[in-house]
PDB file of C-alpha atoms in Angstrom:
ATOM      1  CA  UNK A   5      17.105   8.798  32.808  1.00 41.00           C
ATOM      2  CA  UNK A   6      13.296   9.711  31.784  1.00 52.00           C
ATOM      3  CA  UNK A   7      10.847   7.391  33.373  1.00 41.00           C
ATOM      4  CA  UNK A   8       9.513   6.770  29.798  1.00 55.00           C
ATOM      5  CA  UNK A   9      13.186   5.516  28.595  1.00 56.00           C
ATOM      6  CA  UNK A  10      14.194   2.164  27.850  1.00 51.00           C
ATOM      7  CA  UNK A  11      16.879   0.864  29.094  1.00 49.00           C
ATOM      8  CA  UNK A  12      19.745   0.155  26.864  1.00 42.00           C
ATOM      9  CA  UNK A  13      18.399  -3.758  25.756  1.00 36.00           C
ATOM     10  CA  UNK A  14      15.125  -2.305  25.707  1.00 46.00           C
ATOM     11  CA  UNK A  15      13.755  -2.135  22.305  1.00 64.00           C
ATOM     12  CA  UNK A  16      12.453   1.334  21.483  1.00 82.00           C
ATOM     13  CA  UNK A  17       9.187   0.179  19.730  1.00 92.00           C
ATOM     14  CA  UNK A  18       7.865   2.217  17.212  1.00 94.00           C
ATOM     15  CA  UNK A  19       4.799   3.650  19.828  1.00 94.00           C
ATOM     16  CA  UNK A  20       8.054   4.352  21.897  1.00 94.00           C
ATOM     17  CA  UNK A  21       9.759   6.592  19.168  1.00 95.00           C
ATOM     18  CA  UNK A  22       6.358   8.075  18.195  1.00 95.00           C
ATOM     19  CA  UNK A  23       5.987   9.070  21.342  1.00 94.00           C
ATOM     20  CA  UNK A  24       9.955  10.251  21.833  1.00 95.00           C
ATOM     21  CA  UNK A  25       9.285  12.725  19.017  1.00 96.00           C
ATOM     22  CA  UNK A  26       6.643  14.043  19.954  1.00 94.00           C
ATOM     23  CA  UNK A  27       8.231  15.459  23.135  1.00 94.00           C
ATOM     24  CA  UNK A  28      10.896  16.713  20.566  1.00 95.00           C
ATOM     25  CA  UNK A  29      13.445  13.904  19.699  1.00 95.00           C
ATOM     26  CA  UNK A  30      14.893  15.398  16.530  1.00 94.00           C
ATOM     27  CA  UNK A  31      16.041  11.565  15.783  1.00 95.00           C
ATOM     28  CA  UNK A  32      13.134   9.218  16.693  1.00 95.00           C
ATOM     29  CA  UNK A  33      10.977   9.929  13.828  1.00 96.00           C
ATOM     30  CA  UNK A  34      14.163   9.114  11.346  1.00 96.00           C
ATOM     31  CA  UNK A  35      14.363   5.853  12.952  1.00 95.00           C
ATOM     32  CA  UNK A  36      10.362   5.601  12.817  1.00 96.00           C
ATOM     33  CA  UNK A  37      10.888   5.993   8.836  1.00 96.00           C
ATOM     34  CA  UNK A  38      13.673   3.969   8.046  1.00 96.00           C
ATOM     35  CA  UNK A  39      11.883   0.880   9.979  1.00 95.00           C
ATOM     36  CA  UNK A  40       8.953   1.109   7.761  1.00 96.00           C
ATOM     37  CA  UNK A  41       9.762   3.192   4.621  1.00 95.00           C
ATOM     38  CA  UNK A  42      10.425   0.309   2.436  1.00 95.00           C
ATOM     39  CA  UNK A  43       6.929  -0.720   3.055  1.00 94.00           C
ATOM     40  CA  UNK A  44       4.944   2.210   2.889  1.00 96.00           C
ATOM     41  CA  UNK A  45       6.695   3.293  -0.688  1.00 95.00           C
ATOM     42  CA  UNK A  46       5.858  -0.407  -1.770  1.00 94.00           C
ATOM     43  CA  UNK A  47       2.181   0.179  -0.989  1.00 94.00           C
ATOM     44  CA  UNK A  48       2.494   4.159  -2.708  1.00 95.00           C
ATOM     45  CA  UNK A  49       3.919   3.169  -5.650  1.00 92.00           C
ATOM     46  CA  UNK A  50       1.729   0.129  -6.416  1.00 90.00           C
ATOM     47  CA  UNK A  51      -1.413   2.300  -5.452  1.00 91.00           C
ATOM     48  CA  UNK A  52      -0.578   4.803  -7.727  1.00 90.00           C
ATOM     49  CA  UNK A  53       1.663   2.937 -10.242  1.00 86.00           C
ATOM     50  CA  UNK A  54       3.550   6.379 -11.167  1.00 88.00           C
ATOM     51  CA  UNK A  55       6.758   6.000  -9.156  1.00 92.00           C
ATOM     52  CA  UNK A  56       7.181  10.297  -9.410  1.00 93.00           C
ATOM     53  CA  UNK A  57       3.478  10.525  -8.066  1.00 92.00           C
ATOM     54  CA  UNK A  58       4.395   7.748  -5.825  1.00 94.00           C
ATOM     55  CA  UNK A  59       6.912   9.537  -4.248  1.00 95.00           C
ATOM     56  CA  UNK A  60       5.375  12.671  -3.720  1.00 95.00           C
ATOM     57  CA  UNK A  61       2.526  11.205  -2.029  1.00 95.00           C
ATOM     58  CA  UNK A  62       4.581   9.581   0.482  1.00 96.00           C
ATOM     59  CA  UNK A  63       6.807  12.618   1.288  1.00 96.00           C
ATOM     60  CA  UNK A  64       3.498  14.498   1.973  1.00 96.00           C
ATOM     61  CA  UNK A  65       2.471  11.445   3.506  1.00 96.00           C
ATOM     62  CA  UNK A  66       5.284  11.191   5.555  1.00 96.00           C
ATOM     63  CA  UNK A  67       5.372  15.316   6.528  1.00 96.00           C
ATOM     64  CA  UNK A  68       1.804  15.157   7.753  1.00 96.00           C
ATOM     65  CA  UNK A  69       2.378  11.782  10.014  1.00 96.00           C
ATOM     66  CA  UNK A  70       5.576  14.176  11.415  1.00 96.00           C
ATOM     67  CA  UNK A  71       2.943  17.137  12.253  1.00 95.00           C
ATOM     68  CA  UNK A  72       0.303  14.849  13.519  1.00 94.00           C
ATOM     69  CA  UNK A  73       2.697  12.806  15.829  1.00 94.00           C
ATOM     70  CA  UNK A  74       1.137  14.421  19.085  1.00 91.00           C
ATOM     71  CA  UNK A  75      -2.306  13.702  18.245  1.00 91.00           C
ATOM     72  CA  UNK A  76      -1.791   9.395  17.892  1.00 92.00           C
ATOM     73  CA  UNK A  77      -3.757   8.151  20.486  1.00 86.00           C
ATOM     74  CA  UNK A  78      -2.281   4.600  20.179  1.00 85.00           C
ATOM     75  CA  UNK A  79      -6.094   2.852  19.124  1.00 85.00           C
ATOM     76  CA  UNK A  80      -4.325   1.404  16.715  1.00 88.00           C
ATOM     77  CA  UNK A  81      -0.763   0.096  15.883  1.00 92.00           C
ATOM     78  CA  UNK A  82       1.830   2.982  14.722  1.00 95.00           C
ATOM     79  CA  UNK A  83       2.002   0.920  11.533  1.00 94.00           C
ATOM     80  CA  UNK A  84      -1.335   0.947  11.038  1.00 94.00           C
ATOM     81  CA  UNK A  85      -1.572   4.810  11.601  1.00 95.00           C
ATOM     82  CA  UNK A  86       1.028   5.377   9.412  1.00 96.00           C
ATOM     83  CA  UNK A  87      -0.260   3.007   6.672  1.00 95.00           C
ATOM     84  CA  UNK A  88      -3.806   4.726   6.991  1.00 94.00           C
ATOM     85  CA  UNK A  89      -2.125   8.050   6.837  1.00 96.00           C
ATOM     86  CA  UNK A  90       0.231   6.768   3.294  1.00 96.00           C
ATOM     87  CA  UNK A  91      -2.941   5.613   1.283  1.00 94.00           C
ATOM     88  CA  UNK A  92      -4.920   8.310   2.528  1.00 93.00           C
ATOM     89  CA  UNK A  93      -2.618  10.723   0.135  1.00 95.00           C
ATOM     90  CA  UNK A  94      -2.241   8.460  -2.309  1.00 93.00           C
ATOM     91  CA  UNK A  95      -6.376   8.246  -2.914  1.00 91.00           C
ATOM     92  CA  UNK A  96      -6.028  11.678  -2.923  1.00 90.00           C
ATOM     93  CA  UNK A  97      -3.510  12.392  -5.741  1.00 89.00           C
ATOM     94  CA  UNK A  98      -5.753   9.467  -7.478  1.00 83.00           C
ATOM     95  CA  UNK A  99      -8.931  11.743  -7.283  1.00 81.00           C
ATOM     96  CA  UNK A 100      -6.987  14.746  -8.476  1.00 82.00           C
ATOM     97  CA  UNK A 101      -5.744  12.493 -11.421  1.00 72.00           C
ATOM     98  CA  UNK A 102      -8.953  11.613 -12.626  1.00 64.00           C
ATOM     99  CA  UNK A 103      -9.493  15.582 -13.804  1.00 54.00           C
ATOM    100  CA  UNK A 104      -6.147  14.859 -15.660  1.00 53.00           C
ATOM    101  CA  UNK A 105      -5.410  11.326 -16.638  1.00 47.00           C
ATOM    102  CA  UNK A 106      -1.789  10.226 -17.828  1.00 46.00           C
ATOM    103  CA  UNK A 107      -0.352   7.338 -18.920  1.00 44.00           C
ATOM    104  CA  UNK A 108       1.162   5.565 -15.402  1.00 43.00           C
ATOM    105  CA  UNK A 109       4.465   4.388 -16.268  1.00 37.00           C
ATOM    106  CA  UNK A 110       5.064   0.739 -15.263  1.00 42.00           C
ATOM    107  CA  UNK A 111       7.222   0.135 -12.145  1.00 42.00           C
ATOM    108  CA  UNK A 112      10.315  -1.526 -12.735  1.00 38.00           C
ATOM    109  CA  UNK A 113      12.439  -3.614 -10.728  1.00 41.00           C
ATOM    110  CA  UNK A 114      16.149  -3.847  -9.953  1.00 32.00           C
ATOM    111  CA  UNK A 115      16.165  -7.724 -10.340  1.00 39.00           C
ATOM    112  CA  UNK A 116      15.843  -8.918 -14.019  1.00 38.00           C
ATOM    113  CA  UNK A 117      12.952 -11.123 -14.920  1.00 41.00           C
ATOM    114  CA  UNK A 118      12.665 -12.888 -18.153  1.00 45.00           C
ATOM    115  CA  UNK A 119      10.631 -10.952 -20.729  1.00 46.00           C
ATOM    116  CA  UNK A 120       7.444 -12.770 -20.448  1.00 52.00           C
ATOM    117  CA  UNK A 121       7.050 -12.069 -16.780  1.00 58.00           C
ATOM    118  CA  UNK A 122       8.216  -8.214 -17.165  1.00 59.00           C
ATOM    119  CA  UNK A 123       5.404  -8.051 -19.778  1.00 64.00           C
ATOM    120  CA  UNK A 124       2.527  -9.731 -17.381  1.00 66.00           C
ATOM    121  CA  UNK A 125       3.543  -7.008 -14.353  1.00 68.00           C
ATOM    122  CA  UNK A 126       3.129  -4.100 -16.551  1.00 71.00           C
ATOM    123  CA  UNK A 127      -0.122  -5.138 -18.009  1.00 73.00           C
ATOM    124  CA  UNK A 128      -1.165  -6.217 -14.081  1.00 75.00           C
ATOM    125  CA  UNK A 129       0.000  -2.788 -13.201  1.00 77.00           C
ATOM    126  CA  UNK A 130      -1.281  -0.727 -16.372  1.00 81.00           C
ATOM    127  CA  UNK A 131      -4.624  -2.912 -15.355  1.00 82.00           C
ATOM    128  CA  UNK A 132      -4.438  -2.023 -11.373  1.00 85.00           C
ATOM    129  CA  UNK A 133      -4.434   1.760 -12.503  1.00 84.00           C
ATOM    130  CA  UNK A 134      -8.016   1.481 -15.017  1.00 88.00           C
ATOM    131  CA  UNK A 135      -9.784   0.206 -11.504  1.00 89.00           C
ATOM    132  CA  UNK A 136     -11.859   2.617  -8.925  1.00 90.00           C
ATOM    133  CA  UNK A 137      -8.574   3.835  -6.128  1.00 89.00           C
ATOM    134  CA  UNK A 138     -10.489   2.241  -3.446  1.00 92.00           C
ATOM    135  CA  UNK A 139     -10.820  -1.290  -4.870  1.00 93.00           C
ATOM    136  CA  UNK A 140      -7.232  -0.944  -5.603  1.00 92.00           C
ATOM    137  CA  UNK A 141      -6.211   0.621  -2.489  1.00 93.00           C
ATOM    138  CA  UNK A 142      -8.220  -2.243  -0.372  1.00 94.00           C
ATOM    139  CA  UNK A 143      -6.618  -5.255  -3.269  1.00 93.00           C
ATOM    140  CA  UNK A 144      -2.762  -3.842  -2.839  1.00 92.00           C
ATOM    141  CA  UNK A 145      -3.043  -4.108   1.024  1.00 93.00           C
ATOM    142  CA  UNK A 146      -4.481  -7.582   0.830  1.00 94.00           C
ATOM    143  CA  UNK A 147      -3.474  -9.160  -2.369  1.00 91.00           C
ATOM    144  CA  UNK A 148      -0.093  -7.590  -2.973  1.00 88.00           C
ATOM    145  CA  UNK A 149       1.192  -6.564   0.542  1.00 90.00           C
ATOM    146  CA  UNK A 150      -0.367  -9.450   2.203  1.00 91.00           C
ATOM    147  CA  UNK A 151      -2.305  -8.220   5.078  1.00 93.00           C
ATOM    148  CA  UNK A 152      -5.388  -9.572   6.523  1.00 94.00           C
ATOM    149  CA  UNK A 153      -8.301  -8.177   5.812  1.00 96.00           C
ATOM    150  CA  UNK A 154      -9.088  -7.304   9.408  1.00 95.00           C
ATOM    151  CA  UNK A 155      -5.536  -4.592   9.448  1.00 94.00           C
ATOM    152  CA  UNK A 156      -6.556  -3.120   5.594  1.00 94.00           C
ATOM    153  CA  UNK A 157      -9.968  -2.424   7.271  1.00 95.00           C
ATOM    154  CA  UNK A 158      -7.851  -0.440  10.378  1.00 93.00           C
ATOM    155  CA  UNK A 159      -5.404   0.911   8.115  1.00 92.00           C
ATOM    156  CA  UNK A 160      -8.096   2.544   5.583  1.00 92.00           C
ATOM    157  CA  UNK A 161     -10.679   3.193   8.661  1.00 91.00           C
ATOM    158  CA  UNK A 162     -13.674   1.149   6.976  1.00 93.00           C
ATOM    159  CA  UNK A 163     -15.416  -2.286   7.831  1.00 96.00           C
ATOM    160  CA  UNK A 164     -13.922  -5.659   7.096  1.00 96.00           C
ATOM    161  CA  UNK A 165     -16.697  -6.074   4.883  1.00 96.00           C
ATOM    162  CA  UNK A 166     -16.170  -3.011   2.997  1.00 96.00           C
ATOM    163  CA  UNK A 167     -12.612  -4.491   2.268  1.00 96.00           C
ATOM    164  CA  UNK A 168     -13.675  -7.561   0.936  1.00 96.00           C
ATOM    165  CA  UNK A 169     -16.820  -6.033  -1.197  1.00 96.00           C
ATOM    166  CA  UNK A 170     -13.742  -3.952  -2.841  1.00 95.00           C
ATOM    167  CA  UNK A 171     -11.253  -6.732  -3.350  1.00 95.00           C
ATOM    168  CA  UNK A 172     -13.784  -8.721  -4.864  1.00 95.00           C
ATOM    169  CA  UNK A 173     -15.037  -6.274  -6.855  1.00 94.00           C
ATOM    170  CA  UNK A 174     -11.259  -4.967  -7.964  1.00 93.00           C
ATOM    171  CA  UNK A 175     -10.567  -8.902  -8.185  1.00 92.00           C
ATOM    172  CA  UNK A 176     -13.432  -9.029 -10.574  1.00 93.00           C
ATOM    173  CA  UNK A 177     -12.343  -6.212 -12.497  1.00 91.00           C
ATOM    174  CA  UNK A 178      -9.141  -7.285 -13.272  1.00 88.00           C
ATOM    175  CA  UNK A 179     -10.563 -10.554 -14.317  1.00 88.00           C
ATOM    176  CA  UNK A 180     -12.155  -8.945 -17.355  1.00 90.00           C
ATOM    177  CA  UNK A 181      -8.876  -6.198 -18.238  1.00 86.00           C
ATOM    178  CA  UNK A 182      -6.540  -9.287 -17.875  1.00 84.00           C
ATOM    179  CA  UNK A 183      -8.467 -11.599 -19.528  1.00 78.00           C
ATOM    180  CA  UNK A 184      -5.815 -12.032 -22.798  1.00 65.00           C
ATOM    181  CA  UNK A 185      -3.432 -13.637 -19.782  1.00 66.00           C
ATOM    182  CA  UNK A 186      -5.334 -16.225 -19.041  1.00 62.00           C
ATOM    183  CA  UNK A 187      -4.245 -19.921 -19.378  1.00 54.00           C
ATOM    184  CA  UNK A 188      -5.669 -21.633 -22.100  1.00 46.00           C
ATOM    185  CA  UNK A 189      -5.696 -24.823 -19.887  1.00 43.00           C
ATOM    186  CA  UNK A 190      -7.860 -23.074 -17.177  1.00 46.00           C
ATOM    187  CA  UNK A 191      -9.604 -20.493 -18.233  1.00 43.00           C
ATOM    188  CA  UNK A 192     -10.289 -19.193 -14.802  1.00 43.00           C
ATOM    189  CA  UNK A 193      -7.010 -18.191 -13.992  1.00 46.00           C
ATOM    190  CA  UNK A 194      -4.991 -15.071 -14.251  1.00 46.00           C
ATOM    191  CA  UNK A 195      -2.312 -13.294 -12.757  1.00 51.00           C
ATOM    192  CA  UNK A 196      -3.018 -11.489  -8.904  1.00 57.00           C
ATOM    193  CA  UNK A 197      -2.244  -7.892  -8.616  1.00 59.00           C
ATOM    194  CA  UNK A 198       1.231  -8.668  -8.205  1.00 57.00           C
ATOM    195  CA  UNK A 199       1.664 -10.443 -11.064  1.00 54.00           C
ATOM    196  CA  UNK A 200       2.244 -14.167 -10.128  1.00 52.00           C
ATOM    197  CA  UNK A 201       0.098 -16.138 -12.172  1.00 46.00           C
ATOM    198  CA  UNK A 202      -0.103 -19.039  -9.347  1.00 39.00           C
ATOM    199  CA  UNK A 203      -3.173 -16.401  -7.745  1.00 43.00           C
ATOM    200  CA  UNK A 204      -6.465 -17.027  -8.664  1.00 44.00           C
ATOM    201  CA  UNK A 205      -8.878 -14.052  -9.614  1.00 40.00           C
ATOM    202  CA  UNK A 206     -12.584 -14.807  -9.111  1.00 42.00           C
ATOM    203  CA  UNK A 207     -14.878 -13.935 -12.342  1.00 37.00           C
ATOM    204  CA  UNK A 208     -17.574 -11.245 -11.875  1.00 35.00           C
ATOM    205  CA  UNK A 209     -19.930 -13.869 -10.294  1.00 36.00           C
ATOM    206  CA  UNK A 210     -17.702 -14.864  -7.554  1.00 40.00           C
ATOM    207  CA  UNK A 211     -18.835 -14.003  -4.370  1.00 39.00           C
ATOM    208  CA  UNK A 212     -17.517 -11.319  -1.815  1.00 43.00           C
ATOM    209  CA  UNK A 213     -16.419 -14.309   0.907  1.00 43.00           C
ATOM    210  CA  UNK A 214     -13.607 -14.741  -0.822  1.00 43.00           C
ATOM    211  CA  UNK A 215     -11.578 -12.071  -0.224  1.00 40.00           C
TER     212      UNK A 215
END
């Protein structure tokens, strides 16, 4: 047995299968993907709220993490790598999309939700996709996917600060799009990027400490 191998209750982590394909294990990076997959489509789809576009940006995604295997250097957490990697394609096909805007088509879910609610998630959504990709990129890591603010800063290779100046500036954004959701009891609050209406937003005067 390779000095590198685990033994057989070992846990191959995911640095460990990284690292096993790279020295040519045609199976580790298929086990790499399935772990995580789920995740990193979540984060595609609601960055670019086309689930076609979606899905070609992760299979590039995806192909260029397979390519670049050799060169992680393990700074950060495969994870975060492969997040970083994900929503680096995504801002891409965003860019590209701004020379040739279409109508994003609102993600649906397999789980039926009464009409109301189906209604707020596609104008959250339809609202996500009228903001700058990096506020949006920076508020679906932190407000949808629920990361800290400290792994969207690793996982899009800018400062912590830079994260929250987006998400409050995205948050502030969709304050003003999604202002026909607020509740007429408290005006001040409206439905989080992933649609639950129990998140606050801050107005365009709140300040950037509270991402």
């Amino acid at each position: 047995m390779d000095a590198d191998e685990p033994g057989p209750r070992e846990v191959r982590d995911d640095a460990w299968l990284l690292r096993a394909h790279a020295s040519g294990d045609p199976h580790a990076f298929a086990e790499l993907v399935r772990r995580h997959r789920d995740r990193l489509w979540a984060v595609a789809l609601r960055t670019i709220g086309d689930r076609e576009e979606a899905a070609d940006a992760l299979q590039d995604a995806l192909l260029s993490a397979f390519r670049a295997a050799g060169s992680f250097r393990g700074d950060s957490a495969v994870t975060t790598w492969l997040h970083r990697i994900v929503v680096n394609a995504c801002l891409d096909r965003a860019r590209r999309r701004q020379a040739r805007p279409t109508v994003p088509l609102p993600e649906t879910d397999i789980t039926p939700a009464p009409a109301t609610d189906r209604d707020t998630a596609m104008d959250v959504q339809q609202a996500l996709q009228q903001i700058p990709a990096e506020q949006r990129a920076a508020l679906v890591l932190v407000d949808v996917q629920g990361y800290a603010v400290a792994e969207a800063a690793a996982m899009l290779g800018v400062a912590e600060g830079t994260i929250k100046s987006r998400c409050a500036r995205g948050r502030a954004r969709l304050a003003l799009l999604l202002g026909h959701l607020r509740n007429p009891v408290d005006g001040a609050r409206v439905p989080s990027p992933d649609g639950r209406t129990k998140a606050d937003i801050p107005t365009a005067s709140a300040k950037e400490g509270g991402a």
